[in-house]
Amino acid sequence: GALQGEKMARLIEQVFGHEALKESLLKMTANKKFFNAVLFAGPEGIGKKKLALALLQEINCEQPQACGVCTNCQKIAGSADVFLHKIEPQGDKIKIEQVREAIQFLTLKTWVAHRFVIIDGVEKITAQAANALLKSVEEPPEGAHFIFITANLSQVLPTIRSRCQIVQFAALTREELTRIVPGLETWQAQWSFGRVSLAEKIRQEEWQEVRKAAINFLHSPQNSKVVEVLARQFSDHDKIDFVIHCWMTYVRDAWMVQSGDRAALYNADILPFVEKFAQHGGLPELYDILMQIRSDVLGNVDKNLLLDNFALGLGAS
C-alpha cells in the first residue's frame, strides 16, 4: 500500500498524452533549467495545468527525475505554497491585486531552488494587471518561472505573448481520453473533443440535464419555460462553455445530416432530434452566430442579452 502511494507521488505519471512535449520539457527540468516565462496554449481540460505542476516537481527534486518520495516531491504533490503561487480569474477577470500578491510571493526570501507562478486563464488578465507583471516576467528573481495557461491564444495580450515561449498543446486522442475517463460511450468520446473536463461532465446526470436544456432551447427558443431553464444554466460561469459546446456540436451535426453525411456525428445518441433540426434553413449562418457568441462570452458581454438576441435570431430562422 505505502509503496503505491509513494509511486503515485511522481506527478508526471498522472499526465496522459502529449508524449513529445513532455519529453522535451523533461529534458530541461532534468538539467534543472526552465523558461523564465512560458505560455501553455491548447484546448480546455487536457492536462496543461497538471503538466505545469509535474514540471515544478521534476525541477525541484535532487534527482534528474522526480523521485516522488523526497520532501520536495511530497510537498509539491500536496501543492505546498512555498513552491507555487496560482492565479485564476475571479469572476471573469484577473485583477491587479492578484498580480501584486504574485510579485510579493516572488520577493520573499526562500530556500526553494525553483518557484512557479502559474496564471491560468491568462487571456482574462486586465491590461493594468498585465502591465504590473511585465517587469517581473522580463527579469524574474533567481529561480522564478512564470507559466501562463490559456485555451484561447488569440485572446492573450500581445505584451504577454511576445515575452513568452509558446508551447502549443493538441487535444488528446480518443484512446488517451478513454484511458483517463474509462466507460465513455462512443458518442461521448466523440462529443468531448479530447477534453477530459467535458468527458467527465457528460457522464454525469446534472450535466446531461444542462445538455438537454441547451438543445431544447435550439428547438423552442420562443417557449418561455424552456428559455427560463436555460437562462439559469447560462448564469453559471462554469456552464456557459458547456452550453455553447452543446450548441455547436448539435448545429454542426444537423448541418452534416442536411448534406447527407452521417459518418461521425457528435450527438449520435439523439439522432431523431438532430434530423428534425436538420430541416432548418440557414444552419451555416447559425454556426457563425455561435462562433460569435463564443467570442462575445470571452469578451465579457452581458450573458442575458446574448441569450435574448440568440433566441430572437433562432426564432427568425
Tab-separated table of N, CA and C in Angstrom, residues 141-246:
chain	number	residue	atom	x	y	z
A	141	PRO	N	13.082	37.153	-10.502
A	141	PRO	CA	14.090	36.842	-9.481
A	141	PRO	C	14.693	35.463	-9.759
A	142	GLU	N	15.873	35.232	-9.234
A	142	GLU	CA	16.563	33.953	-9.375
A	142	GLU	C	15.613	32.782	-9.085
A	143	GLY	N	15.529	31.827	-10.018
A	143	GLY	CA	14.739	30.613	-9.768
A	143	GLY	C	13.227	30.781	-9.887
A	144	ALA	N	12.794	31.950	-10.377
A	144	ALA	CA	11.344	32.148	-10.530
A	144	ALA	C	10.949	31.936	-11.991
A	145	HIS	N	9.832	31.278	-12.193
A	145	HIS	CA	9.367	30.975	-13.553
A	145	HIS	C	7.868	31.243	-13.647
A	146	PHE	N	7.446	31.826	-14.755
A	146	PHE	CA	6.014	32.070	-14.988
A	146	PHE	C	5.486	31.052	-15.985
A	147	ILE	N	4.387	30.411	-15.627
A	147	ILE	CA	3.685	29.568	-16.603
A	147	ILE	C	2.289	30.153	-16.792
A	148	PHE	N	2.028	30.615	-18.000
A	148	PHE	CA	0.713	31.152	-18.334
A	148	PHE	C	-0.050	30.057	-19.066
A	149	ILE	N	-1.338	29.946	-18.773
A	149	ILE	CA	-2.143	28.880	-19.386
A	149	ILE	C	-3.372	29.493	-20.044
A	150	THR	N	-3.641	29.061	-21.279
A	150	THR	CA	-4.823	29.591	-21.970
A	150	THR	C	-5.416	28.556	-22.913
A	151	ALA	N	-6.738	28.645	-23.095
A	151	ALA	CA	-7.391	27.837	-24.129
A	151	ALA	C	-7.692	28.728	-25.330
A	152	ASN	N	-7.359	30.022	-25.211
A	152	ASN	CA	-7.697	30.983	-26.279
A	152	ASN	C	-6.508	31.886	-26.578
A	153	LEU	N	-5.547	31.317	-27.283
A	153	LEU	CA	-4.286	32.023	-27.533
A	153	LEU	C	-4.504	33.381	-28.192
A	154	SER	N	-5.473	33.442	-29.106
A	154	SER	CA	-5.675	34.693	-29.854
A	154	SER	C	-6.155	35.829	-28.945
A	155	GLN	N	-6.676	35.466	-27.761
A	155	GLN	CA	-7.199	36.493	-26.845
A	155	GLN	C	-6.137	36.996	-25.860
A	156	VAL	N	-4.956	36.366	-25.869
A	156	VAL	CA	-3.921	36.761	-24.902
A	156	VAL	C	-3.265	38.072	-25.358
A	157	LEU	N	-3.084	38.981	-24.413
A	157	LEU	CA	-2.496	40.286	-24.741
A	157	LEU	C	-1.134	40.116	-25.416
A	158	PRO	N	-0.888	40.865	-26.509
A	158	PRO	CA	0.394	40.777	-27.219
A	158	PRO	C	1.585	41.065	-26.304
A	159	THR	N	1.411	41.965	-25.319
A	159	THR	CA	2.531	42.290	-24.418
A	159	THR	C	2.988	41.050	-23.649
A	160	ILE	N	2.050	40.166	-23.338
A	160	ILE	CA	2.415	38.934	-22.622
A	160	ILE	C	2.914	37.882	-23.605
A	161	ARG	N	2.186	37.758	-24.706
A	161	ARG	CA	2.541	36.727	-25.689
A	161	ARG	C	3.971	36.896	-26.190
A	162	SER	N	4.347	38.140	-26.456
A	162	SER	CA	5.663	38.392	-27.056
A	162	SER	C	6.809	38.111	-26.085
A	163	ARG	N	6.498	38.003	-24.795
A	163	ARG	CA	7.570	37.767	-23.809
A	163	ARG	C	7.672	36.306	-23.401
A	164	CYS	N	6.884	35.452	-24.044
A	164	CYS	CA	6.828	34.045	-23.623
A	164	CYS	C	7.321	33.106	-24.711
A	165	GLN	N	7.837	31.984	-24.274
A	165	GLN	CA	7.988	30.837	-25.166
A	165	GLN	C	6.595	30.212	-25.255
A	166	ILE	N	6.074	30.011	-26.462
A	166	ILE	CA	4.720	29.451	-26.582
A	166	ILE	C	4.806	27.932	-26.828
A	167	VAL	N	4.124	27.182	-25.983
A	167	VAL	CA	4.077	25.724	-26.147
A	167	VAL	C	2.634	25.350	-26.490
A	168	GLN	N	2.474	24.789	-27.684
A	168	GLN	CA	1.134	24.520	-28.203
A	168	GLN	C	0.742	23.063	-27.930
A	169	PHE	N	-0.367	22.868	-27.230
A	169	PHE	CA	-0.866	21.530	-26.901
A	169	PHE	C	-1.962	21.128	-27.882
A	170	ALA	N	-1.992	19.848	-28.220
A	170	ALA	CA	-3.095	19.343	-29.050
A	170	ALA	C	-4.116	18.677	-28.136
A	171	ALA	N	-5.339	18.495	-28.641
A	171	ALA	CA	-6.345	17.741	-27.883
A	171	ALA	C	-5.853	16.309	-27.716
A	172	LEU	N	-6.357	15.639	-26.694
A	172	LEU	CA	-5.999	14.230	-26.500
A	172	LEU	C	-6.661	13.381	-27.585
A	173	THR	N	-6.051	12.248	-27.897
A	173	THR	CA	-6.694	11.331	-28.845
A	173	THR	C	-7.834	10.613	-28.121
A	174	ARG	N	-8.686	9.955	-28.896
A	174	ARG	CA	-9.808	9.250	-28.282
A	174	ARG	C	-9.327	8.116	-27.364
A	175	GLU	N	-8.207	7.474	-27.775
A	175	GLU	CA	-7.661	6.376	-26.956
A	175	GLU	C	-7.198	6.933	-25.610
A	176	GLU	N	-6.461	8.056	-25.659
A	176	GLU	CA	-5.958	8.662	-24.415
A	176	GLU	C	-7.121	9.069	-23.517
A	177	LEU	N	-8.118	9.644	-24.140
A	177	LEU	CA	-9.276	10.120	-23.377
A	177	LEU	C	-9.973	8.961	-22.665
A	178	THR	N	-10.156	7.854	-23.375
A	178	THR	CA	-10.880	6.740	-22.754
A	178	THR	C	-10.019	6.033	-21.701
A	179	ARG	N	-8.702	6.214	-21.772
A	179	ARG	CA	-7.843	5.687	-20.699
A	179	ARG	C	-8.026	6.514	-19.422
A	180	ILE	N	-8.162	7.815	-19.581
A	180	ILE	CA	-8.290	8.699	-18.411
A	180	ILE	C	-9.711	8.640	-17.853
A	181	VAL	N	-10.685	8.597	-18.755
A	181	VAL	CA	-12.093	8.542	-18.322
A	181	VAL	C	-12.700	7.252	-18.866
A	182	PRO	N	-12.497	6.143	-18.152
A	182	PRO	CA	-12.997	4.865	-18.672
A	182	PRO	C	-14.525	4.843	-18.672
A	183	GLY	N	-15.083	3.986	-19.542
A	183	GLY	CA	-16.534	3.796	-19.542
A	183	GLY	C	-17.295	4.823	-20.362
A	184	LEU	N	-16.591	5.595	-21.195
A	184	LEU	CA	-17.295	6.551	-22.064
A	184	LEU	C	-18.003	5.790	-23.177
A	185	GLU	N	-19.221	6.200	-23.489
A	185	GLU	CA	-19.867	5.647	-24.679
A	185	GLU	C	-19.190	6.255	-25.905
A	186	THR	N	-19.343	5.588	-27.049
A	186	THR	CA	-18.657	6.054	-28.255
A	186	THR	C	-19.003	7.506	-28.574
A	187	TRP	N	-20.300	7.836	-28.502
A	187	TRP	CA	-20.692	9.215	-28.844
A	187	TRP	C	-20.108	10.208	-27.841
A	188	GLN	N	-20.007	9.791	-26.555
A	188	GLN	CA	-19.476	10.697	-25.535
A	188	GLN	C	-18.001	11.000	-25.797
A	189	ALA	N	-17.268	9.963	-26.226
A	189	ALA	CA	-15.848	10.158	-26.533
A	189	ALA	C	-15.698	11.103	-27.723
A	190	GLN	N	-16.555	10.928	-28.744
A	190	GLN	CA	-16.554	11.831	-29.906
A	190	GLN	C	-16.857	13.259	-29.466
A	191	TRP	N	-17.927	13.357	-28.713
A	191	TRP	CA	-18.511	14.637	-28.322
A	191	TRP	C	-17.545	15.486	-27.492
A	192	SER	N	-16.643	14.807	-26.750
A	192	SER	CA	-15.783	15.513	-25.797
A	192	SER	C	-14.568	16.185	-26.422
A	193	PHE	N	-14.330	15.941	-27.708
A	193	PHE	CA	-13.236	16.647	-28.406
A	193	PHE	C	-11.879	16.475	-27.727
A	194	GLY	N	-11.640	15.312	-27.111
A	194	GLY	CA	-10.338	15.111	-26.472
A	194	GLY	C	-10.135	15.934	-25.211
A	195	ARG	N	-11.229	16.447	-24.632
A	195	ARG	CA	-11.121	17.263	-23.416
A	195	ARG	C	-11.629	16.481	-22.207
A	196	VAL	N	-10.726	16.231	-21.258
A	196	VAL	CA	-11.080	15.436	-20.077
A	196	VAL	C	-12.237	16.081	-19.318
A	197	SER	N	-12.186	17.410	-19.195
A	197	SER	CA	-13.225	18.100	-18.412
A	197	SER	C	-14.616	17.843	-19.009
A	198	LEU	N	-14.727	17.881	-20.331
A	198	LEU	CA	-16.026	17.614	-20.971
A	198	LEU	C	-16.418	16.147	-20.810
A	199	ALA	N	-15.440	15.257	-20.964
A	199	ALA	CA	-15.735	13.817	-20.875
A	199	ALA	C	-16.249	13.454	-19.483
A	200	GLU	N	-15.637	14.052	-18.453
A	200	GLU	CA	-16.080	13.743	-17.089
A	200	GLU	C	-17.488	14.280	-16.840
A	201	LYS	N	-17.772	15.451	-17.425
A	201	LYS	CA	-19.089	16.060	-17.195
A	201	LYS	C	-20.202	15.304	-17.914
A	202	ILE	N	-19.967	14.954	-19.174
A	202	ILE	CA	-21.065	14.418	-19.992
A	202	ILE	C	-21.560	13.072	-19.452
A	203	ARG	N	-20.800	12.450	-18.536
A	203	ARG	CA	-21.270	11.194	-17.948
A	203	ARG	C	-22.166	11.431	-16.735
A	204	GLN	N	-22.212	12.676	-16.250
A	204	GLN	CA	-22.971	12.950	-15.028
A	204	GLN	C	-24.374	13.448	-15.348
A	205	GLU	N	-25.311	12.998	-14.537
A	205	GLU	CA	-26.712	13.336	-14.762
A	205	GLU	C	-26.947	14.846	-14.794
A	206	GLU	N	-26.313	15.559	-13.856
A	206	GLU	CA	-26.501	17.017	-13.766
A	206	GLU	C	-26.151	17.696	-15.093
A	207	TRP	N	-25.035	17.254	-15.688
A	207	TRP	CA	-24.585	17.897	-16.925
A	207	TRP	C	-25.389	17.417	-18.128
A	208	GLN	N	-25.904	16.196	-18.046
A	208	GLN	CA	-26.785	15.721	-19.130
A	208	GLN	C	-28.054	16.568	-19.158
A	209	GLU	N	-28.480	17.027	-17.978
A	209	GLU	CA	-29.640	17.940	-17.906
A	209	GLU	C	-29.319	19.284	-18.568
A	210	VAL	N	-28.099	19.752	-18.352
A	210	VAL	CA	-27.672	21.020	-18.972
A	210	VAL	C	-27.696	20.874	-20.492
A	211	ARG	N	-27.207	19.729	-20.964
A	211	ARG	CA	-27.199	19.477	-22.413
A	211	ARG	C	-28.632	19.483	-22.951
A	212	LYS	N	-29.534	18.826	-22.192
A	212	LYS	CA	-30.931	18.762	-22.615
A	212	LYS	C	-31.520	20.173	-22.708
A	213	ALA	N	-31.222	20.990	-21.701
A	213	ALA	CA	-31.735	22.373	-21.683
A	213	ALA	C	-31.205	23.160	-22.884
A	214	ALA	N	-29.930	22.951	-23.218
A	214	ALA	CA	-29.317	23.669	-24.343
A	214	ALA	C	-29.985	23.282	-25.655
A	215	ILE	N	-30.253	21.994	-25.825
A	215	ILE	CA	-30.822	21.512	-27.094
A	215	ILE	C	-32.313	21.865	-27.195
A	216	ASN	N	-33.034	21.767	-26.067
A	216	ASN	CA	-34.443	22.186	-26.074
A	216	ASN	C	-34.574	23.638	-26.514
A	217	PHE	N	-33.633	24.449	-26.050
A	217	PHE	CA	-33.649	25.873	-26.398
A	217	PHE	C	-33.521	26.063	-27.913
A	218	LEU	N	-32.647	25.281	-28.548
A	218	LEU	CA	-32.485	25.399	-30.004
A	218	LEU	C	-33.800	25.077	-30.720
A	219	HIS	N	-34.534	24.102	-30.173
A	219	HIS	CA	-35.782	23.680	-30.819
A	219	HIS	C	-36.942	24.622	-30.498
A	220	SER	N	-36.958	25.199	-29.302
A	220	SER	CA	-38.106	26.034	-28.888
A	220	SER	C	-37.667	27.355	-28.265
A	221	PRO	N	-37.023	28.217	-29.049
A	221	PRO	CA	-36.497	29.461	-28.476
A	221	PRO	C	-37.591	30.449	-28.063
A	222	GLN	N	-38.840	30.181	-28.496
A	222	GLN	CA	-39.935	31.102	-28.154
A	222	GLN	C	-40.683	30.642	-26.895
A	223	ASN	N	-40.344	29.453	-26.415
A	223	ASN	CA	-41.059	28.907	-25.264
A	223	ASN	C	-40.428	29.439	-23.971
A	224	SER	N	-41.189	30.272	-23.243
A	224	SER	CA	-40.591	30.984	-22.110
A	224	SER	C	-40.085	30.041	-21.021
A	225	LYS	N	-40.766	28.897	-20.852
A	225	LYS	CA	-40.305	27.924	-19.840
A	225	LYS	C	-38.924	27.377	-20.204
A	226	VAL	N	-38.786	27.012	-21.465
A	226	VAL	CA	-37.524	26.449	-21.964
A	226	VAL	C	-36.403	27.489	-21.815
A	227	VAL	N	-36.731	28.722	-22.162
A	227	VAL	CA	-35.738	29.804	-22.084
A	227	VAL	C	-35.324	30.027	-20.635
A	228	GLU	N	-36.293	29.977	-19.748
A	228	GLU	CA	-36.033	30.198	-18.321
A	228	GLU	C	-35.078	29.138	-17.767
A	229	VAL	N	-35.330	27.881	-18.117
A	229	VAL	CA	-34.467	26.778	-17.650
A	229	VAL	C	-33.029	27.017	-18.121
A	230	LEU	N	-32.886	27.406	-19.389
A	230	LEU	CA	-31.537	27.605	-19.917
A	230	LEU	C	-30.883	28.854	-19.307
A	231	ALA	N	-31.669	29.892	-19.094
A	231	ALA	CA	-31.111	31.135	-18.529
A	231	ALA	C	-30.461	30.856	-17.178
A	232	ARG	N	-31.066	29.937	-16.420
A	232	ARG	CA	-30.475	29.574	-15.123
A	232	ARG	C	-29.085	28.956	-15.302
A	233	GLN	N	-28.971	28.069	-16.284
A	233	GLN	CA	-27.663	27.438	-16.552
A	233	GLN	C	-26.669	28.487	-17.044
A	234	PHE	N	-27.177	29.393	-17.850
A	234	PHE	CA	-26.315	30.348	-18.535
A	234	PHE	C	-25.737	31.381	-17.573
A	235	SER	N	-26.389	31.515	-16.395
A	235	SER	CA	-25.868	32.498	-15.443
A	235	SER	C	-24.711	31.907	-14.629
A	236	ASP	N	-24.473	30.598	-14.792
A	236	ASP	CA	-23.377	29.944	-14.084
A	236	ASP	C	-22.165	29.890	-15.004
A	237	HIS	N	-21.105	30.577	-14.586
A	237	HIS	CA	-19.948	30.753	-15.468
A	237	HIS	C	-19.383	29.419	-15.979
A	238	ASP	N	-19.376	28.410	-15.085
A	238	ASP	CA	-18.831	27.097	-15.457
A	238	ASP	C	-19.634	26.443	-16.563
A	239	LYS	N	-20.915	26.807	-16.645
A	239	LYS	CA	-21.788	26.056	-17.559
A	239	LYS	C	-21.876	26.685	-18.953
A	240	ILE	N	-21.481	27.947	-19.067
A	240	ILE	CA	-21.622	28.628	-20.359
A	240	ILE	C	-20.819	27.923	-21.456
A	241	ASP	N	-19.569	27.624	-21.147
A	241	ASP	CA	-18.702	26.962	-22.129
A	241	ASP	C	-19.333	25.636	-22.568
A	242	PHE	N	-19.888	24.913	-21.598
A	242	PHE	CA	-20.506	23.618	-21.861
A	242	PHE	C	-21.735	23.780	-22.762
A	243	VAL	N	-22.569	24.775	-22.453
A	243	VAL	CA	-23.785	25.027	-23.250
A	243	VAL	C	-23.413	25.356	-24.693
A	244	ILE	N	-22.411	26.219	-24.858
A	244	ILE	CA	-22.009	26.613	-26.216
A	244	ILE	C	-21.454	25.403	-26.975
A	245	HIS	N	-20.723	24.552	-26.269
A	245	HIS	CA	-20.222	23.324	-26.894
A	245	HIS	C	-21.393	22.440	-27.353
A	246	CYS	N	-22.414	22.336	-26.509
A	246	CYS	CA	-23.616	21.560	-26.881
A	246	CYS	C	-24.230	22.112	-28.166
